[in-house]
Structures are given as structure tokens and as C-alpha cells.
XYZ file of N, CA and C in Angstrom:
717
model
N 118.427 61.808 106.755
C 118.030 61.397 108.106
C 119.000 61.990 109.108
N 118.469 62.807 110.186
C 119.277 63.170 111.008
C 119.280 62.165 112.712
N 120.430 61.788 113.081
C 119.934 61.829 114.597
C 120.667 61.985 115.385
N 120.071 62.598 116.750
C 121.024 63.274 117.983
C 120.219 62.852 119.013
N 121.204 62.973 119.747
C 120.825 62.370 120.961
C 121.142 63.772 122.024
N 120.027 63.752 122.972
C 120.125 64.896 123.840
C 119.782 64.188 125.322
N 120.649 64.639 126.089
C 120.432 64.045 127.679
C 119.381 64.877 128.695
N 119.117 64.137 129.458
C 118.268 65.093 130.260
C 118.944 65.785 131.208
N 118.022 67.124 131.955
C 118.562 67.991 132.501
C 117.646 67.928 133.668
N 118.484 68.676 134.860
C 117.404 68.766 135.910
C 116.209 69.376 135.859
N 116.883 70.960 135.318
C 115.980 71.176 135.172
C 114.599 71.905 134.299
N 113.196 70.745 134.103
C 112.416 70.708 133.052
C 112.147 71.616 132.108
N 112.329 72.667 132.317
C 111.758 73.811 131.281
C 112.990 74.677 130.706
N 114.263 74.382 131.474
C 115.511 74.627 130.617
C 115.473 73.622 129.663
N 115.264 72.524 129.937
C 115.617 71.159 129.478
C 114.943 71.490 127.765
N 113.242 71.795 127.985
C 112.787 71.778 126.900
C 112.996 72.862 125.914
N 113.466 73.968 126.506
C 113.448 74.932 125.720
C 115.032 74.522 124.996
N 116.135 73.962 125.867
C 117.508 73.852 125.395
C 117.285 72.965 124.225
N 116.483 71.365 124.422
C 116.114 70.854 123.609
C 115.716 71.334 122.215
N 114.553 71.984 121.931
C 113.972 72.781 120.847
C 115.342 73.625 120.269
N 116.259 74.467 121.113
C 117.047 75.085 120.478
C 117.841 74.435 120.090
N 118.391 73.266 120.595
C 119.655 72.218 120.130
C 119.502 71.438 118.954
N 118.003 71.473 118.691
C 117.683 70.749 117.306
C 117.864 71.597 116.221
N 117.131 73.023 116.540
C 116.965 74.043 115.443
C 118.655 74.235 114.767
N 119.707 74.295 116.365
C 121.046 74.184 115.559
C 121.419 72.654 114.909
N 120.823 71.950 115.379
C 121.748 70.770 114.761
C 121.209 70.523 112.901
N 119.757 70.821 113.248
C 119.375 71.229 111.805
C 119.748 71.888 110.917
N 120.625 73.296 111.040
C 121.370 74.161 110.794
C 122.661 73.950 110.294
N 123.251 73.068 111.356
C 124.653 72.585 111.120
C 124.969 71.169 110.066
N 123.952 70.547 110.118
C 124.015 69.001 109.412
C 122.991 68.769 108.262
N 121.730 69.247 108.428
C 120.981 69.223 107.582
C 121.795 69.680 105.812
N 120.955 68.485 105.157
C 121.719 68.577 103.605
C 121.129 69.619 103.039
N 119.893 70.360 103.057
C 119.506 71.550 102.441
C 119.759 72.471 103.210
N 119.733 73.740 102.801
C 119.442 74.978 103.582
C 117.848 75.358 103.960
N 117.872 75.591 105.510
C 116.652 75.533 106.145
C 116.431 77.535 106.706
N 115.112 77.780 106.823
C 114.869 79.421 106.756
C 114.939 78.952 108.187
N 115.801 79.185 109.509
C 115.693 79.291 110.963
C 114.287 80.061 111.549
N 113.899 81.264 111.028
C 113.199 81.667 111.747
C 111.797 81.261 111.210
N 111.622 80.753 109.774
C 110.774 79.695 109.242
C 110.524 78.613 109.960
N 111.400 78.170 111.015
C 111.634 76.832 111.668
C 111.031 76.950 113.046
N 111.423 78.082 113.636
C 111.554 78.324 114.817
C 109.449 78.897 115.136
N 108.957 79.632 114.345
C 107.594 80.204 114.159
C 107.218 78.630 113.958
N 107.454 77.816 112.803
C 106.333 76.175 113.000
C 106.572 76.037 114.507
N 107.662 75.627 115.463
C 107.888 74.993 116.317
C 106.992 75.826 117.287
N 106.905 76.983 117.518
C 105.913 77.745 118.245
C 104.763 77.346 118.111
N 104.472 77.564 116.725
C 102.708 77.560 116.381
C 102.234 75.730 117.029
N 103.266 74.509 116.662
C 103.002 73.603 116.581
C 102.661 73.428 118.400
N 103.575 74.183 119.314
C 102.821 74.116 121.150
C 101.748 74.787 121.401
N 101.293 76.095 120.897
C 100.659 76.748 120.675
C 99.151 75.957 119.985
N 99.096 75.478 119.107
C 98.226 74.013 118.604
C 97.826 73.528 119.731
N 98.540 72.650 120.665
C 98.027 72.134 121.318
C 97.155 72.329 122.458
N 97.163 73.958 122.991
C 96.258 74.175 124.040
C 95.139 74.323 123.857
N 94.660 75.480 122.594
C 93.529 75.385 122.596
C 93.248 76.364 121.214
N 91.643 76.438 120.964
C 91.376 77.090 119.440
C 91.825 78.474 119.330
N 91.768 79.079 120.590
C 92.006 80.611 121.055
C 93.326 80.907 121.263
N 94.498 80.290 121.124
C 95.772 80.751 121.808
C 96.134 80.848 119.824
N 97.005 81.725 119.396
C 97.757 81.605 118.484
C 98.780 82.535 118.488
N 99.666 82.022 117.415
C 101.027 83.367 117.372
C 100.836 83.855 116.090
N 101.348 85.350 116.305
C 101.111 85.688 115.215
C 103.082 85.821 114.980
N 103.235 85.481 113.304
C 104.645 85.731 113.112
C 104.912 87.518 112.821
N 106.077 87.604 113.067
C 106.575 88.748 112.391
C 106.160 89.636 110.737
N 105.830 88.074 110.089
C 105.882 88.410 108.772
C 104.251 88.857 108.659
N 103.257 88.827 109.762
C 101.844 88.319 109.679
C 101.844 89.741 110.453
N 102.544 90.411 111.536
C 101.970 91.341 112.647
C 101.169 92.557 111.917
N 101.774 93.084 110.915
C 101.206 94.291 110.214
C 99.909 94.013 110.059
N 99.899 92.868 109.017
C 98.218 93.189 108.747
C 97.605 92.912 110.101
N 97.639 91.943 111.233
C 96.908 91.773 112.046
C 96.721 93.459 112.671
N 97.706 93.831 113.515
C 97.798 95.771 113.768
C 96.798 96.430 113.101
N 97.179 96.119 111.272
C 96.161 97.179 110.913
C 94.407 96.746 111.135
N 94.409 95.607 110.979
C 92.868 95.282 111.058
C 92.355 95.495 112.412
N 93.080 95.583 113.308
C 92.612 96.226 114.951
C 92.746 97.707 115.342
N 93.822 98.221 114.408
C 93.782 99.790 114.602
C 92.667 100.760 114.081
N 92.071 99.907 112.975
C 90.521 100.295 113.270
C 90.730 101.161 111.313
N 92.021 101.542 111.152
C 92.171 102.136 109.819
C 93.345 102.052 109.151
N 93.320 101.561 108.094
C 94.963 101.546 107.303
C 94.858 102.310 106.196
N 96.022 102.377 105.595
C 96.270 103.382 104.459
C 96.468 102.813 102.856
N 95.828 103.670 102.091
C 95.498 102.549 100.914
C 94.401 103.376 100.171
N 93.735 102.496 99.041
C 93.347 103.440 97.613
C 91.755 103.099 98.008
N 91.063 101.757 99.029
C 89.801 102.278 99.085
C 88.635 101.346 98.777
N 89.281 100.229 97.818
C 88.638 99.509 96.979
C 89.007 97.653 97.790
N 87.555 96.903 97.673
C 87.375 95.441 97.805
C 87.866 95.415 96.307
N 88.638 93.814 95.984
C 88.697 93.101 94.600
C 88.470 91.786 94.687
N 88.121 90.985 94.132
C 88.314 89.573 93.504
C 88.989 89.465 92.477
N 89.931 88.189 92.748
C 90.537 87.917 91.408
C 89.815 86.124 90.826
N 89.865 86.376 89.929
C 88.636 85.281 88.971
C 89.935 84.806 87.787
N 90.241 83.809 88.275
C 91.406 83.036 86.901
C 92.630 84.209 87.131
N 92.317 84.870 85.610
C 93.481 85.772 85.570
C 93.471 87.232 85.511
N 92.000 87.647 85.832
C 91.419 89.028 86.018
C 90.921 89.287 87.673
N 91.758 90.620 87.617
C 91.252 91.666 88.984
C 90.087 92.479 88.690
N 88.868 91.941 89.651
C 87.460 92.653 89.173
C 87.518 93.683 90.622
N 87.218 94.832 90.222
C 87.028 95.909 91.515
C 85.358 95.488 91.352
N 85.038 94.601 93.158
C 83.866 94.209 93.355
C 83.016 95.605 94.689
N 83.914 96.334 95.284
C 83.685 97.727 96.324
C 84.268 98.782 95.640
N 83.889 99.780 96.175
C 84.948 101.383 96.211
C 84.102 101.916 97.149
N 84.817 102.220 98.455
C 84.548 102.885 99.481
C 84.107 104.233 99.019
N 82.799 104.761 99.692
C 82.540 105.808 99.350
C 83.068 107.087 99.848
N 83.484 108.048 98.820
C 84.327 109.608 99.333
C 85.583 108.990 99.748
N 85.982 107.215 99.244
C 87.472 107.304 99.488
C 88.344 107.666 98.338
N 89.873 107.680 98.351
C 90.577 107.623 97.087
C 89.652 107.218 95.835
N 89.623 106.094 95.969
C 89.676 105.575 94.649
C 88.347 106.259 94.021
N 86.669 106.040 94.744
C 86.100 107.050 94.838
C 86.210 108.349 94.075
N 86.801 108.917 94.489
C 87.167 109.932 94.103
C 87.487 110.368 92.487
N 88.789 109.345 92.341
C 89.275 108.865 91.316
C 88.570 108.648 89.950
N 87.317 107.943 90.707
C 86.479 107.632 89.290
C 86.820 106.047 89.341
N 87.042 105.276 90.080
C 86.794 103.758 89.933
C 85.710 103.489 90.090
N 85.443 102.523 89.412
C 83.864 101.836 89.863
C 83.777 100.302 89.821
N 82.622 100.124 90.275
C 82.299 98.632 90.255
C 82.682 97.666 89.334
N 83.074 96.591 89.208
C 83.227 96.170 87.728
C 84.065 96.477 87.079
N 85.145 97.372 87.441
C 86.097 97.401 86.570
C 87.031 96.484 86.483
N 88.357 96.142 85.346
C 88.886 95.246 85.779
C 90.521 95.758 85.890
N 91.213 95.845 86.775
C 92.724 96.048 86.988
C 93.846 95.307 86.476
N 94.525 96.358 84.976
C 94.761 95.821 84.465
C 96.752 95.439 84.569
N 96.507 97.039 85.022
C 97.854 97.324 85.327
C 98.231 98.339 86.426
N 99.403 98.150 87.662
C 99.420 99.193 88.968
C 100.918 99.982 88.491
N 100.816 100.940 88.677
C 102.132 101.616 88.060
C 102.973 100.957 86.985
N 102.343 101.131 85.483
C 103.031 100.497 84.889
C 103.202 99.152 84.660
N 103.520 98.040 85.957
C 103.457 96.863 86.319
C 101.634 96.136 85.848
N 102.108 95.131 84.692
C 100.965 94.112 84.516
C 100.231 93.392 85.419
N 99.341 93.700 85.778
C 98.630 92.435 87.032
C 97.619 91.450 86.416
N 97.706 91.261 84.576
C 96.344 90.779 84.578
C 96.908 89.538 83.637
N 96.961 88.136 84.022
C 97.857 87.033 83.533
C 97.604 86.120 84.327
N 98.398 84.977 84.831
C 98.598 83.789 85.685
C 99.938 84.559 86.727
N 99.711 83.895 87.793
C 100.754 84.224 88.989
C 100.241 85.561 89.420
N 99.027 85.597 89.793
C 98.443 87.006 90.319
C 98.049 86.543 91.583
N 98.408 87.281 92.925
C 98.384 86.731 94.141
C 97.345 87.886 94.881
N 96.657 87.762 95.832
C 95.676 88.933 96.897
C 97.239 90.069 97.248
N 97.863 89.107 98.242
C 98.715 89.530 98.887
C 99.645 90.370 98.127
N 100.248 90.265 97.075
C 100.616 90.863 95.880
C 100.618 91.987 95.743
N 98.931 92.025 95.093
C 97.990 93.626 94.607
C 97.579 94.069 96.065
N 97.470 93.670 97.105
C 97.371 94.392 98.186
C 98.505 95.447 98.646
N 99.825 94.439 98.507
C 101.444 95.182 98.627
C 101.524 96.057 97.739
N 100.992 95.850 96.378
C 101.428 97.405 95.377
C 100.157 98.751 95.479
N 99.148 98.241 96.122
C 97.836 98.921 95.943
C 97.867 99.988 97.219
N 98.615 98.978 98.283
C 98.545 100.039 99.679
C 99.853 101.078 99.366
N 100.100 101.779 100.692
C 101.289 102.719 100.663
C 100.765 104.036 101.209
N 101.654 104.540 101.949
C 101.755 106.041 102.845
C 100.241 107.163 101.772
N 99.777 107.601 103.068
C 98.794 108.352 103.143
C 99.469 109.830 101.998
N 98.964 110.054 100.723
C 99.185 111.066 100.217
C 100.167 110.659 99.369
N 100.360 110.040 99.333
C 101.241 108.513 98.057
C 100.636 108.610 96.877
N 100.989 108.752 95.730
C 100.014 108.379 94.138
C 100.297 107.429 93.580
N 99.513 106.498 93.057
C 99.215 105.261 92.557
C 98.523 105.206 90.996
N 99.432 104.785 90.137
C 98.101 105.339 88.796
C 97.994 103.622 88.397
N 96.439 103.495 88.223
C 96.116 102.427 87.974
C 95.252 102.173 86.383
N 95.338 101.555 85.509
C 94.611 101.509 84.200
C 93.788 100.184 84.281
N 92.537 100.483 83.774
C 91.758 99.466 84.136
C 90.815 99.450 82.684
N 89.754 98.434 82.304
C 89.358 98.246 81.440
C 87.578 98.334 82.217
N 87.133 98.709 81.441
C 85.477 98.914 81.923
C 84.738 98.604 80.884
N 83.862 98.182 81.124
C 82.450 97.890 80.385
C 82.406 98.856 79.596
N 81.730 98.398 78.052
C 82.022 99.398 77.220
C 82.995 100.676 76.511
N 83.959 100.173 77.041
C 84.841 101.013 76.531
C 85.886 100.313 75.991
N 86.294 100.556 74.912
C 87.556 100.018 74.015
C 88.932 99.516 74.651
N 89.085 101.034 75.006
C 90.155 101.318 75.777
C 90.324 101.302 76.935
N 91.924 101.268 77.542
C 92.007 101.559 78.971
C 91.979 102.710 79.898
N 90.942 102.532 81.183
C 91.294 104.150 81.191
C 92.469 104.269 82.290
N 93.116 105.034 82.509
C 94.287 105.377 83.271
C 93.273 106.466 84.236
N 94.202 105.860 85.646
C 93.465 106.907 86.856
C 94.757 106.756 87.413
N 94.686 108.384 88.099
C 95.665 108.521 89.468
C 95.195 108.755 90.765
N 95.489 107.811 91.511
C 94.781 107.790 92.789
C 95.733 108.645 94.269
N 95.345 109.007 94.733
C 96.209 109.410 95.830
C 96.054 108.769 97.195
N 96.302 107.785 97.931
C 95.980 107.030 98.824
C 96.116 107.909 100.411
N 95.039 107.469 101.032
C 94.527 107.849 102.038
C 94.639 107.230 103.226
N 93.825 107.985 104.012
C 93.688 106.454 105.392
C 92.022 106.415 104.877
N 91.859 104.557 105.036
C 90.622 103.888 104.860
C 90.124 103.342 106.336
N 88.983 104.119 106.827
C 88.218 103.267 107.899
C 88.041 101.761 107.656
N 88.077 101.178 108.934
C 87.805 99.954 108.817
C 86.864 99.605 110.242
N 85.821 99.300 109.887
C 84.246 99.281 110.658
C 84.499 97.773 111.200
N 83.876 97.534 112.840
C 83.650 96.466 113.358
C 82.694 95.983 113.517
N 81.581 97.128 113.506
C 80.614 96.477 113.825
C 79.559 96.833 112.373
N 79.310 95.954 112.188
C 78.548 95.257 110.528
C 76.893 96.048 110.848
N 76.312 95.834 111.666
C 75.088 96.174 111.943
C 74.343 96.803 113.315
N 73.854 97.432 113.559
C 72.945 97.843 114.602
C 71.646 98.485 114.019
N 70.324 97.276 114.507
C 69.108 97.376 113.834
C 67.993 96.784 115.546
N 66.604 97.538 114.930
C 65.943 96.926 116.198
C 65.352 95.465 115.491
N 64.776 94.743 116.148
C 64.651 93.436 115.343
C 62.925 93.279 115.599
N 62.604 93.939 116.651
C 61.386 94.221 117.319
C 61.525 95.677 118.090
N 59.417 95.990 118.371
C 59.645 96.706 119.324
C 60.613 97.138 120.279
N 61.053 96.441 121.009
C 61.869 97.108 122.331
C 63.303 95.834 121.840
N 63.771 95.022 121.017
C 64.622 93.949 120.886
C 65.863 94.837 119.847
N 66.691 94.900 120.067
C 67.732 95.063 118.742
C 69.107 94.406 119.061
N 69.636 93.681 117.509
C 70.959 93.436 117.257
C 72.055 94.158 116.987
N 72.849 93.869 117.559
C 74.256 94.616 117.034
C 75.339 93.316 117.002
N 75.292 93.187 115.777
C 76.647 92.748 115.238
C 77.701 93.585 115.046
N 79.138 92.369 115.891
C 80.595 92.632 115.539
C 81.464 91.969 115.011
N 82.135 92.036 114.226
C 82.949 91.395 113.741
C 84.384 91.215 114.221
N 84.713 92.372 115.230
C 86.072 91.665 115.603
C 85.916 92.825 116.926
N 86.947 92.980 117.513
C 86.880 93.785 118.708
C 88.329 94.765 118.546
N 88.627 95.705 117.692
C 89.234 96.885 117.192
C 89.836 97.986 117.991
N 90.631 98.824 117.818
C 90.819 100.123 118.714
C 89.325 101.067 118.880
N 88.750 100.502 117.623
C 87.265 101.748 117.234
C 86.177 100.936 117.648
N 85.955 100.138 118.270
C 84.970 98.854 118.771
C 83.911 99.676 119.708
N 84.169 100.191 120.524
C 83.832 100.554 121.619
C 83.268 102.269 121.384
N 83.727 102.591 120.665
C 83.294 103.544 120.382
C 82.131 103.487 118.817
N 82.348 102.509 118.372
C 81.166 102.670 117.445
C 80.058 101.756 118.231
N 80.103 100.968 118.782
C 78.995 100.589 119.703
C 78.536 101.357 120.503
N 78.911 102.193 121.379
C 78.596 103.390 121.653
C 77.377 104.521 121.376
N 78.390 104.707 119.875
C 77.015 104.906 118.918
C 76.592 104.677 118.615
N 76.083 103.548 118.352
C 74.780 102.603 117.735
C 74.179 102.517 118.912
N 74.089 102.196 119.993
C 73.526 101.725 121.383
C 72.820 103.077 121.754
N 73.750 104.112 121.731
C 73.202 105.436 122.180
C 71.514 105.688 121.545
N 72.043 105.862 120.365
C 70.769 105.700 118.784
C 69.683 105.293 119.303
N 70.160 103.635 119.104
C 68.848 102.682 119.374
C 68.199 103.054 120.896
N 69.048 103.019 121.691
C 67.951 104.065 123.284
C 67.556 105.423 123.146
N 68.093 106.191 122.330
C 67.401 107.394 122.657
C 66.368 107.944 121.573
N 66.836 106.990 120.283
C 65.232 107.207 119.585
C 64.717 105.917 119.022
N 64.868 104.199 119.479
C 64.321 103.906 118.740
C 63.781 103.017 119.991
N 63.871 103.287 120.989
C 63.261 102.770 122.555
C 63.812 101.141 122.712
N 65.163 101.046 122.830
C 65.785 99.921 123.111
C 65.154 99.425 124.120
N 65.589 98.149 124.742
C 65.175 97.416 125.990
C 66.021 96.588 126.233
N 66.494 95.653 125.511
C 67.031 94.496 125.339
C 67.756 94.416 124.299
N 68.908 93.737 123.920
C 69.925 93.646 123.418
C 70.607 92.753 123.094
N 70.504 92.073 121.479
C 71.400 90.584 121.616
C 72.419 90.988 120.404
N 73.751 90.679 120.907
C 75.000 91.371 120.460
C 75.506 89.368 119.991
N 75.410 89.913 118.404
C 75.983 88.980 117.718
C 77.888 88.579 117.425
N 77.820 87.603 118.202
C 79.731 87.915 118.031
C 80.012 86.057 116.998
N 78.854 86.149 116.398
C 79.400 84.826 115.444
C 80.102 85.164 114.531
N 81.419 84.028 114.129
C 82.364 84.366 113.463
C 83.902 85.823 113.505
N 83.289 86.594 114.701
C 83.751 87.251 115.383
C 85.335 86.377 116.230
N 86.578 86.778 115.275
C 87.881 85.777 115.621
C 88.703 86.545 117.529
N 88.239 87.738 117.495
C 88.501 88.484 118.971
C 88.693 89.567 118.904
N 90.415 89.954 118.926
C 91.196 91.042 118.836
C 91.529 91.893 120.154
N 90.822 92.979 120.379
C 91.533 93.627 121.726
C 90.719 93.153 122.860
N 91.421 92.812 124.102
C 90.051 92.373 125.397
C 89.778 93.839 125.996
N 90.848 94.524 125.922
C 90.063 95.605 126.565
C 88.557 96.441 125.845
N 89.218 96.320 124.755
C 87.526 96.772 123.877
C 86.421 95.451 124.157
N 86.429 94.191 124.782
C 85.775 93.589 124.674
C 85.108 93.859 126.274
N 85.909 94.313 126.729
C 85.455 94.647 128.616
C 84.469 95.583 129.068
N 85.056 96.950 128.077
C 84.446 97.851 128.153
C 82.985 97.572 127.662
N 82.963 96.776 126.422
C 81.389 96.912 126.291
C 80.905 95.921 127.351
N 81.507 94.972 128.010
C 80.780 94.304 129.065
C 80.221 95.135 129.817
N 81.081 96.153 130.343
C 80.760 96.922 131.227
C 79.236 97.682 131.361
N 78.847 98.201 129.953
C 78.216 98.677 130.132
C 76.913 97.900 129.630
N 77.144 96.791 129.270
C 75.679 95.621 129.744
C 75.484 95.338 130.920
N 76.192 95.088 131.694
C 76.553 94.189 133.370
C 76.459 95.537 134.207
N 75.248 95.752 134.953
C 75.623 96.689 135.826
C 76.346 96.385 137.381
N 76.545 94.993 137.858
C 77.247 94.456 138.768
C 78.440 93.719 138.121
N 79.407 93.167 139.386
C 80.071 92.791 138.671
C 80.206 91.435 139.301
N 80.125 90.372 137.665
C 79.947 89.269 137.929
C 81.426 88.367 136.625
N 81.051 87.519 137.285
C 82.083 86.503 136.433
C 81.597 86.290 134.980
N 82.530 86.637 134.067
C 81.720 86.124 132.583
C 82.560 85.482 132.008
């Protein structure tokens, strides 16, 4: 049990921020375990951050990469969706004409081992086989996997690439003159693959109207989200 006592200050927003920091040290200094500070300091954020609203969040340090890469529109890596099921890695995708692709992976295989290193047991994590699977563009990766019908394992060497990463899931007409375009997040490449789908659907499939699906859609860049306003809204109005 810790307790301290802190006085008030004139003034409020020194007060609270001095507060928050005077605990994080006193926690530091007295606390009977050893505490991760910047473990401490990210809850205490996220926990004000909580309170405004569903849309405000922080992202930590330890979190920024992947968020970056999933908005930069492409990261670097071998190519392939997986599921892991108990204690087996099933390759459930392989991007087409990517690495792995290439390679000779296929559907259904199961990953048995990433350089050497066992992945197929208990204590097998996403985050894990994502960390040994990605790595610098032109990087080699040899992976042995077990496939349907075959005895043995086969050993592949992959050379990792940059992998597109698509925002928008669909652009279809739904009717005559009606079409959808679903997005899934709003990307560096957002705006430009809507673009092209929009172009498409008006110049050969006689667009009119337009209902742009953003369910489940978490945000990402506003400026990619503006630009396509822009070119729905031909005035400019409050949205």
C-alpha cells in the first residue's frame, strides 16, 4: 500500500500533469516491486484518453510500426495470410506474384520451421511469426513446411519483398446507374485507388450514384479521407 499526499497548486494543468508525474516517481521510488515506467506512463495516457471518446486513442511506441505500416499502404515481408490452430501454422493466403508465390508456397501448407527455428508446438504467438517472417526488402528467409501428401518437409527460400496492402476491399455496380465501394481504412494509397475504381465505374460502367461503405472502417489518414470528400461534394459544406 502506498500513500502520498500531494498539495494543490495554482495552477490547474501544472497541478495535474505535476500530479501524474509525482506518482509515477513515488511509484518508482517506494513501490516493493519493480515497475516498467514507460509501461506506466502509456496506461496513464490511454486511461484520459478513455475518457473522451471512441475515436481519440494513443498509439504506444511499441505499437507505432505496425500502425505506419498498415497506412503506408505497403510493408516488407514474404506475402502470405496464416492461422494458427492449437499448435500448427496453416498458410490460409499467398499473395499472388508475391515472394512467397513465387517460392512455391501454397494454400494449406503448414509452417513448420523459420530459419532453422521450430514454430510448430505450444507458445506460438501471431506477433512472433510475424517478427521472424517480415524483414528488409531482398532479405532471404528459408522456411520448411509440411504439405498434403507428402512425407516429407519441403524446404523453400524466400526472398522478401515489399507487399501491397489494399484499402479498398471492393468497387462493384450494385444496379444500373448505383455502385459500392468499400474501404477499409483510409491509407497513403486510399485516394488513389478510389480514384481508380470511381474512374472505371463512370467511364464504362455508367455510374450515377454512389454509396461508399466505411463499416468497420477504424480511420487512419484525414487527409485521404478529405480528398475523397472532395470529390463527392461539389460545394463546400459542413460534414
Amino acid at each position: 500500500w502506498l500513500g502520498l499526499s500531494l498539495g494543490q497548486k495554482e495552477n490547474h494543468t501544472h497541478y495535474v500533469v505535476g500530479k501524474v508525474d509525482e506518482i509515477l516517481k513515488f511509484v518508482d521510488a517506494r513501490y516493493l516491486e519493480q515497475k516498467d515506467q514507460k509501461a506506466l506512463e502509456d496506461i496513464a495516457i490511454k486511461s484520459v484518453l478513455d475518457e473522451l471518446d471512441p475515436h481519440s486513442n494513443y498509439i504506444s511506441l511499441k505499437n507505432i510500426e505496425n500502425v505506419n505500416e498498415s497506412l503506408s499502404g505497403n510493408f516488407e515481408g514474404i506475402g502470405i495470410e496464416f492461422f494458427i490452430l492449437e499448435d500448427t501454422i496453416y498458410v490460409v493466403g499467398v499473395i499472388e506474384d508475391g515472394p512467397s508465390d513465387q517460392a512455391g508456397v501454397q494454400n494449406g501448407d503448414k509452417i513448420i520451421s523459420i530459419d532453422d527455428s521450430l514454430v510448430a508446438g505450444k507458445n506460438i504467438y501471431n506477433n512472433k511469426i510475424i517478427d521472424q517472417l517480415k524483414g528488409p526488402a531482398g532479405s532471404l528467409v528459408n522456411i520448411k513446411v509440411k504439405r498434403q501428401g507428402s512425407a516429407s518437409l519441403k524446404s523453400l527460400d524466400i526472398t522478401r519483398g515489399q507487399i501491397p496492402m489494399y484499402s479498398l476491399d471492393v468497387a462493384f455496380m450494385a444496379n444500373e446507374t448505383t455502385a459500392i465501394v468499400k474501404i477499409n481504412r483510409f491509407s497513403g494509397t486510399t485516394f488513389r485507388e478510389f480514384m481508380i475504381a470511381v474512374q472505371d465505374l463512370v467511364e464504362q460502367q455508367n455510374m450515377q450514384h454512389l454509396i461508399l461503405d466505411l463499416r468497420n472502417n477504424p480511420g487512419g489518414y484525414l487527409d485521404a479521407a478529405t480528398r475523397i470528400l472532395d470529390q463527392v461534394f461539389s460545394s463546400r459544406q459542413l460534414l
